[in-house]
Coordinates of C-alpha atoms in Angstrom, one line a residue:
M17 CA -0.2 0.3 0.0
V18 CA 1.0 4.1 -0.7
F19 CA 0.0 6.1 1.4
K20 CA 0.0 9.3 1.4
S21 CA 3.0 11.4 2.1
T22 CA 5.1 9.4 0.0
E23 CA 3.2 10.1 -3.1
M24 CA 3.3 13.2 -2.3
L25 CA 7.5 13.2 -1.6
V26 CA 8.2 11.5 -5.4
K27 CA 6.3 15.2 -6.3
I28 CA 8.2 17.1 -3.7
E29 CA 11.7 15.7 -5.0
Q30 CA 10.0 16.5 -8.8
L31 CA 10.0 19.8 -8.0
F32 CA 13.4 20.1 -6.6
E33 CA 14.7 18.5 -9.3
S34 CA 13.1 21.5 -11.8
Q35 CA 14.5 24.1 -9.1
L36 CA 10.6 24.9 -8.7
Y37 CA 12.8 25.9 -4.4
E38 CA 9.9 27.1 -3.3
S39 CA 7.3 24.7 -4.2
A40 CA 9.4 21.9 -2.7
R41 CA 9.6 23.6 0.0
I42 CA 5.2 24.1 1.1
L43 CA 4.4 21.2 -0.8
A44 CA 7.6 19.8 2.2
E45 CA 6.0 21.1 4.8
V46 CA 2.9 19.6 4.0
A47 CA 3.8 16.4 3.8
I48 CA 5.5 16.2 7.4
A49 CA 2.5 17.3 8.4
N50 CA 0.6 15.1 6.8
A51 CA 3.7 12.0 8.3
A52 CA 2.1 12.2 11.5
N53 CA -2.0 10.5 10.5
E54 CA 0.3 7.2 9.0
P55 CA 2.2 4.8 10.8
Q56 CA 5.3 5.3 12.1
Q57 CA 7.1 2.9 9.9
Q58 CA 6.3 4.9 7.1
Q59 CA 6.6 8.3 9.3
E60 CA 10.6 8.0 9.4
P61 CA 12.0 7.7 5.4
V62 CA 9.6 10.9 4.9
L63 CA 9.9 12.7 7.8
A64 CA 13.9 12.0 7.2
K65 CA 13.7 12.8 3.1
S66 CA 11.0 16.0 4.1
Y67 CA 13.7 17.8 6.5
Y68 CA 16.4 16.4 3.3
I69 CA 15.3 19.3 1.1
L70 CA 14.0 21.9 3.8
A71 CA 17.4 22.1 4.4
Q72 CA 18.4 22.1 0.9
V73 CA 16.2 25.3 0.7
A74 CA 17.3 26.9 3.4
N75 CA 20.7 26.2 2.9
M76 CA 20.5 28.0 -0.7
N77 CA 18.4 30.9 0.7
E78 CA 21.3 31.6 3.7
L79 CA 19.7 30.4 6.1
H80 CA 22.3 28.5 7.6
H81 CA 21.2 28.0 11.0
Q82 CA 17.5 26.9 10.3
A83 CA 19.2 24.1 7.9
M84 CA 21.2 23.0 11.1
V85 CA 18.0 23.1 12.8
Y86 CA 16.2 21.0 9.4
C87 CA 18.9 18.8 9.5
E88 CA 19.6 17.4 12.2
L89 CA 15.6 16.9 12.7
G90 CA 16.0 14.3 9.6
I91 CA 18.9 13.1 11.4
K92 CA 16.7 11.7 14.3
Q93 CA 14.1 9.4 12.1
Q94 CA 17.3 6.8 11.6
V95 CA 17.1 6.6 8.0
G96 CA 19.8 4.9 7.0
A97 CA 19.9 5.7 3.6
T98 CA 19.3 9.6 4.0
Q99 CA 21.2 9.3 6.4
N100 CA 25.0 10.4 5.4
K101 CA 22.7 13.4 3.3
L102 CA 21.8 14.2 6.3
Q103 CA 25.5 14.6 7.9
R104 CA 27.1 16.0 4.9
L105 CA 25.2 19.3 4.5
L106 CA 24.6 19.7 8.3
A107 CA 28.3 20.2 7.4
R108 CA 27.9 22.1 5.1
A109 CA 25.2 24.5 6.9
A110 CA 27.4 24.0 9.9
L111 CA 30.8 25.5 8.4
A112 CA 28.2 29.1 6.7
H113 CA 27.3 29.7 9.8
G114 CA 30.7 29.1 11.1
D115 CA 30.1 27.0 13.8
K116 CA 32.9 24.5 13.1
G117 CA 32.7 21.9 16.0
T118 CA 29.7 21.1 14.3
A119 CA 30.6 20.6 10.5
I120 CA 33.6 17.8 12.6
H121 CA 30.7 16.4 14.1
A122 CA 28.7 15.6 11.5
L123 CA 31.3 14.5 9.6
L124 CA 32.9 12.2 11.9
A125 CA 28.8 10.8 12.2
I126 CA 28.9 9.6 8.6
N127 CA 29.3 6.4 8.3
T128 CA 33.2 5.6 8.1
E129 CA 32.7 2.6 4.8
E130 CA 31.0 5.7 3.2
R131 CA 32.7 8.1 3.6
R132 CA 33.6 9.1 0.2
A133 CA 36.8 10.6 -0.6
D134 CA 35.8 14.8 -0.6
D135 CA 34.0 14.2 3.1
L136 CA 37.5 12.6 4.1
I137 CA 39.4 16.1 2.4
Q138 CA 36.4 18.6 4.3
L139 CA 37.3 16.9 7.4
A140 CA 41.0 17.0 7.2
R141 CA 40.7 20.9 6.0
L142 CA 38.9 21.4 9.6
Q143 CA 41.9 18.5 11.4
L144 CA 44.0 21.6 10.0
H145 CA 45.8 23.1 12.4
N146 CA 44.5 21.4 15.8
D147 CA 45.2 17.9 15.1
P148 CA 47.2 17.7 11.8
T149 CA 48.2 14.1 12.5
R150 CA 44.6 13.0 11.9
A151 CA 43.9 15.6 8.9
K152 CA 47.0 14.0 6.5
R153 CA 45.6 10.5 7.6
N154 CA 42.7 11.1 5.9
L155 CA 44.2 13.3 3.7
E156 CA 45.7 10.0 2.8
L157 CA 42.9 8.2 2.8
A158 CA 41.3 10.5 0.3
L159 CA 44.2 9.5 -1.7
I160 CA 43.6 6.5 -1.8
K161 CA 39.5 6.4 -2.6
E162 CA 40.3 9.2 -5.2
P163 CA 43.6 9.7 -6.4
F164 CA 43.2 12.5 -8.2
A165 CA 42.4 14.5 -5.9
I166 CA 43.9 17.6 -6.2
E167 CA 42.7 19.6 -2.9
A168 CA 43.8 16.0 -0.8
M169 CA 48.0 16.7 -2.4
D170 CA 47.6 19.9 -2.5
L171 CA 46.5 19.8 1.8
L172 CA 48.9 17.4 2.2
A173 CA 51.6 19.5 1.4
Q174 CA 50.7 21.8 4.2
V175 CA 50.7 18.8 7.2
T176 CA 53.7 16.5 5.3
P177 CA 57.4 17.2 5.9
V178 CA 59.0 18.3 2.9
K179 CA 60.7 15.6 1.9
E180 CA 58.1 13.0 2.9
L181 CA 56.0 14.7 1.1
D182 CA 56.7 12.8 -2.7
A183 CA 57.3 9.6 -1.0
T184 CA 53.5 9.8 0.7
V185 CA 52.1 11.1 -2.6
R186 CA 53.3 8.2 -4.5
K187 CA 52.6 5.4 -1.1
C188 CA 48.7 6.6 -1.2
T189 CA 48.6 6.8 -5.7
P190 CA 48.0 3.1 -6.6
A191 CA 51.2 2.7 -9.0
K192 CA 48.9 2.0 -11.8
V193 CA 47.5 5.1 -12.0
L194 CA 50.8 7.1 -11.8
T195 CA 51.9 5.0 -15.5
A196 CA 48.2 6.0 -16.3
L197 CA 48.3 9.3 -15.2
P198 CA 51.8 10.8 -16.0
W199 CA 50.8 14.2 -14.6
T200 CA 50.7 13.3 -10.8
K201 CA 54.0 12.9 -10.7
A202 CA 54.9 16.0 -12.3
Y203 CA 52.1 17.6 -9.8
A204 CA 53.6 16.0 -6.3
T205 CA 56.8 17.1 -8.0
G206 CA 56.0 20.6 -7.7
L207 CA 54.4 20.8 -4.3
T208 CA 57.4 19.5 -3.2
Q209 CA 59.3 22.2 -4.5
A210 CA 57.0 25.0 -3.9
A211 CA 56.6 24.1 -0.1
L212 CA 61.0 24.3 -0.1
N213 CA 60.3 27.5 -2.1
L214 CA 62.1 26.0 -5.4
N215 CA 59.7 28.4 -6.8
L216 CA 60.8 28.3 -10.6
A217 CA 61.4 24.9 -10.7
A218 CA 58.4 24.7 -9.2
T219 CA 56.8 26.6 -12.5
Q220 CA 58.4 24.4 -15.1
S221 CA 57.3 21.3 -12.8
F222 CA 53.1 22.5 -12.8
A223 CA 53.9 23.3 -16.5
Q224 CA 54.8 19.2 -17.8
A225 CA 51.7 18.1 -15.2
L226 CA 49.7 21.6 -17.9
D227 CA 51.7 19.2 -20.4
Q228 CA 49.3 16.8 -19.8
V229 CA 46.2 17.6 -18.5
P230 CA 46.1 20.9 -21.1
N231 CA 43.9 23.0 -19.7
C232 CA 43.1 22.5 -16.4
V233 CA 42.5 25.4 -14.2
H234 CA 44.0 24.0 -11.6
F235 CA 47.0 23.5 -12.8
L236 CA 47.0 27.0 -14.3
V237 CA 46.7 28.7 -11.5
K238 CA 48.8 26.9 -9.8
L239 CA 51.7 27.8 -12.4
A240 CA 50.1 31.4 -12.2
S241 CA 50.5 31.1 -8.5
E242 CA 54.7 30.5 -8.4
Q243 CA 54.7 32.6 -11.5
H244 CA 53.6 35.4 -9.0
I245 CA 56.3 34.3 -6.1
A246 CA 58.9 34.0 -8.6
A247 CA 57.8 37.9 -9.7
S248 CA 57.5 37.1 -13.3
F249 CA 54.0 39.6 -13.0
H250 CA 53.5 39.2 -16.2
A251 CA 53.4 35.4 -17.2
A252 CA 51.3 35.0 -13.6
M253 CA 49.0 37.3 -15.7
E254 CA 48.7 35.8 -18.2
T255 CA 48.0 32.4 -17.4
F256 CA 45.9 33.7 -14.9
A257 CA 44.5 35.4 -17.7
Q258 CA 44.4 32.1 -19.0
A259 CA 42.4 29.6 -16.2
R260 CA 39.9 32.4 -17.1
K261 CA 38.8 31.7 -20.0
F262 CA 38.4 28.3 -18.8
D263 CA 36.5 29.1 -15.2
H264 CA 35.7 32.9 -15.3
S265 CA 35.5 32.8 -11.8
A266 CA 38.5 30.1 -10.9
G267 CA 38.0 29.7 -7.2
C268 CA 37.8 32.3 -4.7
A269 CA 41.1 31.9 -3.7
N270 CA 43.2 31.7 -6.8
M271 CA 40.6 35.3 -7.2
A272 CA 42.4 36.7 -4.1
L273 CA 45.6 36.3 -5.9
Y274 CA 45.2 37.7 -8.9
A275 CA 43.7 40.3 -7.4
D276 CA 47.0 40.8 -5.6
N277 CA 49.1 41.0 -9.0
L278 CA 46.3 43.2 -10.6
Q279 CA 47.3 45.7 -7.6
I280 CA 51.1 45.0 -8.2
Q281 CA 50.7 45.7 -12.1
G282 CA 48.5 49.3 -11.4
N283 CA 45.2 47.7 -13.2
G284 CA 43.3 49.8 -11.1
P285 CA 40.3 49.2 -13.2
A286 CA 40.2 45.7 -14.1
L287 CA 40.8 44.7 -9.9
Q288 CA 37.9 47.0 -8.9
R289 CA 35.4 44.7 -11.9
L290 CA 37.1 41.8 -9.7
C291 CA 36.1 43.0 -6.4
A292 CA 32.8 43.5 -7.6
E293 CA 32.2 39.2 -8.9
L294 CA 33.7 38.2 -6.0
K295 CA 31.4 39.8 -3.7
A296 CA 28.5 38.6 -5.8
H297 CA 29.8 35.1 -5.6
F298 CA 31.6 35.2 -2.9
P299 CA 30.3 37.5 -0.3
N300 CA 31.2 36.2 3.1
R301 CA 34.9 35.3 1.9
C302 CA 37.8 36.1 3.2
E303 CA 39.2 37.1 0.4
T304 CA 36.6 38.8 -1.2
W305 CA 37.4 41.2 1.9
L306 CA 41.3 40.9 1.2
A307 CA 40.5 42.0 -2.7
G308 CA 39.0 45.1 -1.7
S309 CA 41.9 46.0 0.8
R310 CA 43.4 45.4 -2.7
Y311 CA 42.0 47.8 -4.3
M312 CA 41.8 50.0 -1.2
L313 CA 45.4 49.9 -1.2
H314 CA 45.0 51.1 -4.9
L315 CA 43.6 54.3 -4.8
S316 CA 46.4 54.2 -2.4
E317 CA 49.0 54.0 -3.7
E318 CA 47.0 56.4 -7.2
A319 CA 45.6 59.1 -4.8
P320 CA 47.3 62.9 -6.1
T321 CA 47.4 63.7 -1.9
R322 CA 48.6 62.7 0.8
E323 CA 45.3 63.4 2.7
E324 CA 43.3 61.3 0.1
A325 CA 46.1 58.1 -0.3
T326 CA 45.8 57.9 4.3
E327 CA 41.5 58.3 4.0
F328 CA 42.0 55.0 1.3
A329 CA 44.6 53.1 3.2
Q330 CA 42.3 53.4 6.4
K331 CA 38.7 51.8 4.6
G332 CA 41.1 49.4 3.1
L333 CA 42.7 48.6 6.6
D334 CA 39.0 48.1 8.0
L335 CA 38.1 45.6 4.9
A336 CA 41.4 43.9 5.3
R337 CA 40.3 43.2 9.0
K338 CA 37.0 41.9 7.8
A339 CA 39.5 39.6 6.0
K340 CA 40.8 38.0 8.9
D341 CA 37.9 37.9 11.5
L342 CA 37.2 35.3 8.5
N343 CA 40.3 33.9 8.5
D344 CA 43.4 34.9 11.0
D345 CA 45.7 32.0 9.2
N346 CA 45.5 34.2 6.3
F347 CA 49.7 35.5 5.1
E348 CA 48.5 37.2 2.1
V349 CA 46.1 39.4 4.8
Y350 CA 48.6 40.1 7.1
Q351 CA 51.3 41.4 4.4
C352 CA 48.2 43.3 3.1
L353 CA 47.8 45.3 6.5
G354 CA 52.0 45.9 6.5
S355 CA 51.7 47.5 3.6
L356 CA 48.2 49.6 4.5
S357 CA 50.1 50.0 7.6
I358 CA 53.1 51.4 6.2
R359 CA 50.3 54.0 3.5
I360 CA 49.1 55.2 6.7
N361 CA 52.8 56.2 8.0
N362 CA 52.4 53.4 10.9
P363 CA 55.8 51.7 10.1
V364 CA 55.7 49.5 14.0
Q365 CA 51.9 48.3 13.2
G366 CA 52.8 47.3 9.9
A367 CA 55.9 45.6 10.7
G368 CA 54.4 43.7 13.3
Y369 CA 51.7 42.5 10.6
F370 CA 54.4 41.4 8.1
R371 CA 56.0 39.1 11.2
K372 CA 53.0 37.6 11.4
A373 CA 53.1 37.2 8.2
L374 CA 56.0 35.6 8.3
T375 CA 55.1 33.2 10.6
I376 CA 51.9 31.7 8.5
C377 CA 54.6 31.5 5.2
A378 CA 58.1 33.1 4.9
N379 CA 58.2 34.8 1.2
F380 CA 59.9 38.0 -0.4
R381 CA 56.8 40.3 -0.3
A382 CA 57.0 39.6 3.8
Y383 CA 60.5 40.0 3.9
Q384 CA 60.6 43.0 1.7
G385 CA 57.9 45.1 3.5
L386 CA 59.0 44.2 7.3
T387 CA 63.0 46.0 6.0
K388 CA 60.7 48.9 4.8
C389 CA 58.5 49.5 8.1
Q390 CA 62.3 48.7 9.9
L391 CA 64.1 51.8 7.3
N392 CA 61.3 53.5 7.5
S393 CA 61.5 53.7 12.2
N394 CA 65.2 54.6 11.1
K395 CA 66.3 50.9 12.4
Q396 CA 68.9 50.4 9.3
H397 CA 70.3 47.6 11.4
D398 CA 67.7 45.6 12.0
A399 CA 66.4 46.2 8.1
L400 CA 69.8 45.0 6.8
N401 CA 69.7 41.5 9.2
T402 CA 65.8 41.4 7.7
A403 CA 67.5 41.4 4.6
R404 CA 70.2 38.9 4.7
T405 CA 68.1 36.6 7.0
A406 CA 65.9 36.9 3.6
V407 CA 68.8 36.6 1.5
V408 CA 69.6 32.7 3.4
A409 CA 66.2 31.8 4.1
M410 CA 64.8 32.2 0.1
P411 CA 68.5 31.9 -2.4
K412 CA 67.4 29.7 -4.7
N413 CA 64.4 32.3 -6.1
P414 CA 66.7 34.5 -7.9
R415 CA 63.7 36.9 -10.0
A416 CA 62.2 38.0 -6.3
L417 CA 65.4 38.5 -5.1
A418 CA 66.3 40.4 -8.4
V419 CA 62.9 42.1 -8.3
R420 CA 62.5 43.0 -4.3
L421 CA 65.5 42.6 -1.9
C422 CA 68.7 43.5 -4.1
P423 CA 67.2 46.8 -4.5
M424 CA 66.8 47.2 -0.6
L425 CA 69.9 45.9 0.0
K426 CA 71.8 49.1 -2.4
V427 CA 69.6 52.2 0.2
I428 CA 70.0 50.0 2.9
L429 CA 74.2 49.6 2.8
R430 CA 74.1 52.9 1.1
I431 CA 72.4 54.1 4.3
I432 CA 74.3 52.8 7.2

C-alpha cells in the first residue's frame, strides 16, 4: 500500500530537481504535517527526506542555522539511506554558519565505509591546524579513495614534512594510476618544490602537469601562483587570464591572488571589476574582503594628495581586518595589513603584521615589507639583518631576489 505522504514525497523530489525550490519547500512542510497521521515505519523515511529538502532550500537561501535545525530533525529519524546526506548537508550549513565543531561532528558521524574523498578532505581541512596528524591520515585515505584528488595533494603539502611529501603522495596513489596519469608525479614534485621555495623549479613541474592535462584550471592557477611568487608578474597575469577563459571565477582564493597581481601591476579598473565579481559570488569569504582592501591600497598609491592616500589606506585597513576576522591564518591578509600600515605612516604596526605573515608563510613580499618598515623606523641594522635573513632563507628564487631585495639592500648599505 502506498501512503499519501510517500506519493507527495515523489512530487517534492520532482519539484526540487526542476529547480522549483519554493514549491518543493511548501509541499515538504505539508508532507511533514500529514506524516503524523500515518504508521511509524512510514513516518520516518518521509520525515527524513522532507527535512532534507527543507534543509537544502534553507541553505541555498543562506538561512544556515535553519538548515542545521532541519538537518538535525532529519537525522533523528534514523533513516540509513538519508542519514549520510543529512550529515554532509549539516556540515556544509554549519561551516557557512561558522560552527566548525558541529561540522566536524557531522563529518565524523558519516559511516566510515561510506565516507567519500570529499568528506575526508573537508574533515582534514577542519583538523589541519588543531590535529595535523589526523588531518594527514584523512588526506591519505582521500587519495586512496580518489587518486586524482588534487585538493588532497595540496593540503598534504601543508601537513607533511617536505622530504616526505613526494613519497606520501606516491604511497597513496596506485602504481597503475601513476603510470596512466603521469601528471600526478609532476604535480606532487611541484608541490614539494613549492614547499622548499624552489619556485622556478615548481613552475616547470606544474607546466609539465599542464602538458599532460592541457587547460586544467587548477594546474593553470598553481602555475600562476608560483610565477607570482617568483616575481614573474607578467607571466602570472597571462596564466591567470588563460585560467579565467575556462572558469571565469576560477575559485575565490585564487582570484584573491589574481587581485594581488592586478594591484602590483597597477590595473585599477580590472581590480575594481574583480572586486565586484567576488562580492557577487563570494560575499562572505575572507578573500573577497582581501581583494577589496587591495583595491583601496591601489587607490591610496594612486591618490593625488596625502590626505586622500591616507583615507583610502584607512578604508583598506578596515576591509583587511574584516578579512582577518574571517580567516586569521591567511598570510596574505597580514601582508596587506602591513602594506596599508605603511601607507598611513605607521611602520611599527606594519612590522608587526609582516612578522605575523612570516610566521605563517616565509616569502619575499613579507621580508621586503618588514625591511621597509624597519627602514621607515630608522632601524637600518635591523633592516639589513632582515634582508640578509631573506637571502639565506630563500636563495633559490633569483628573480624575486633581484626584483625585491637587492634594490633594498643597496639602499640600506648606502644609509649605513
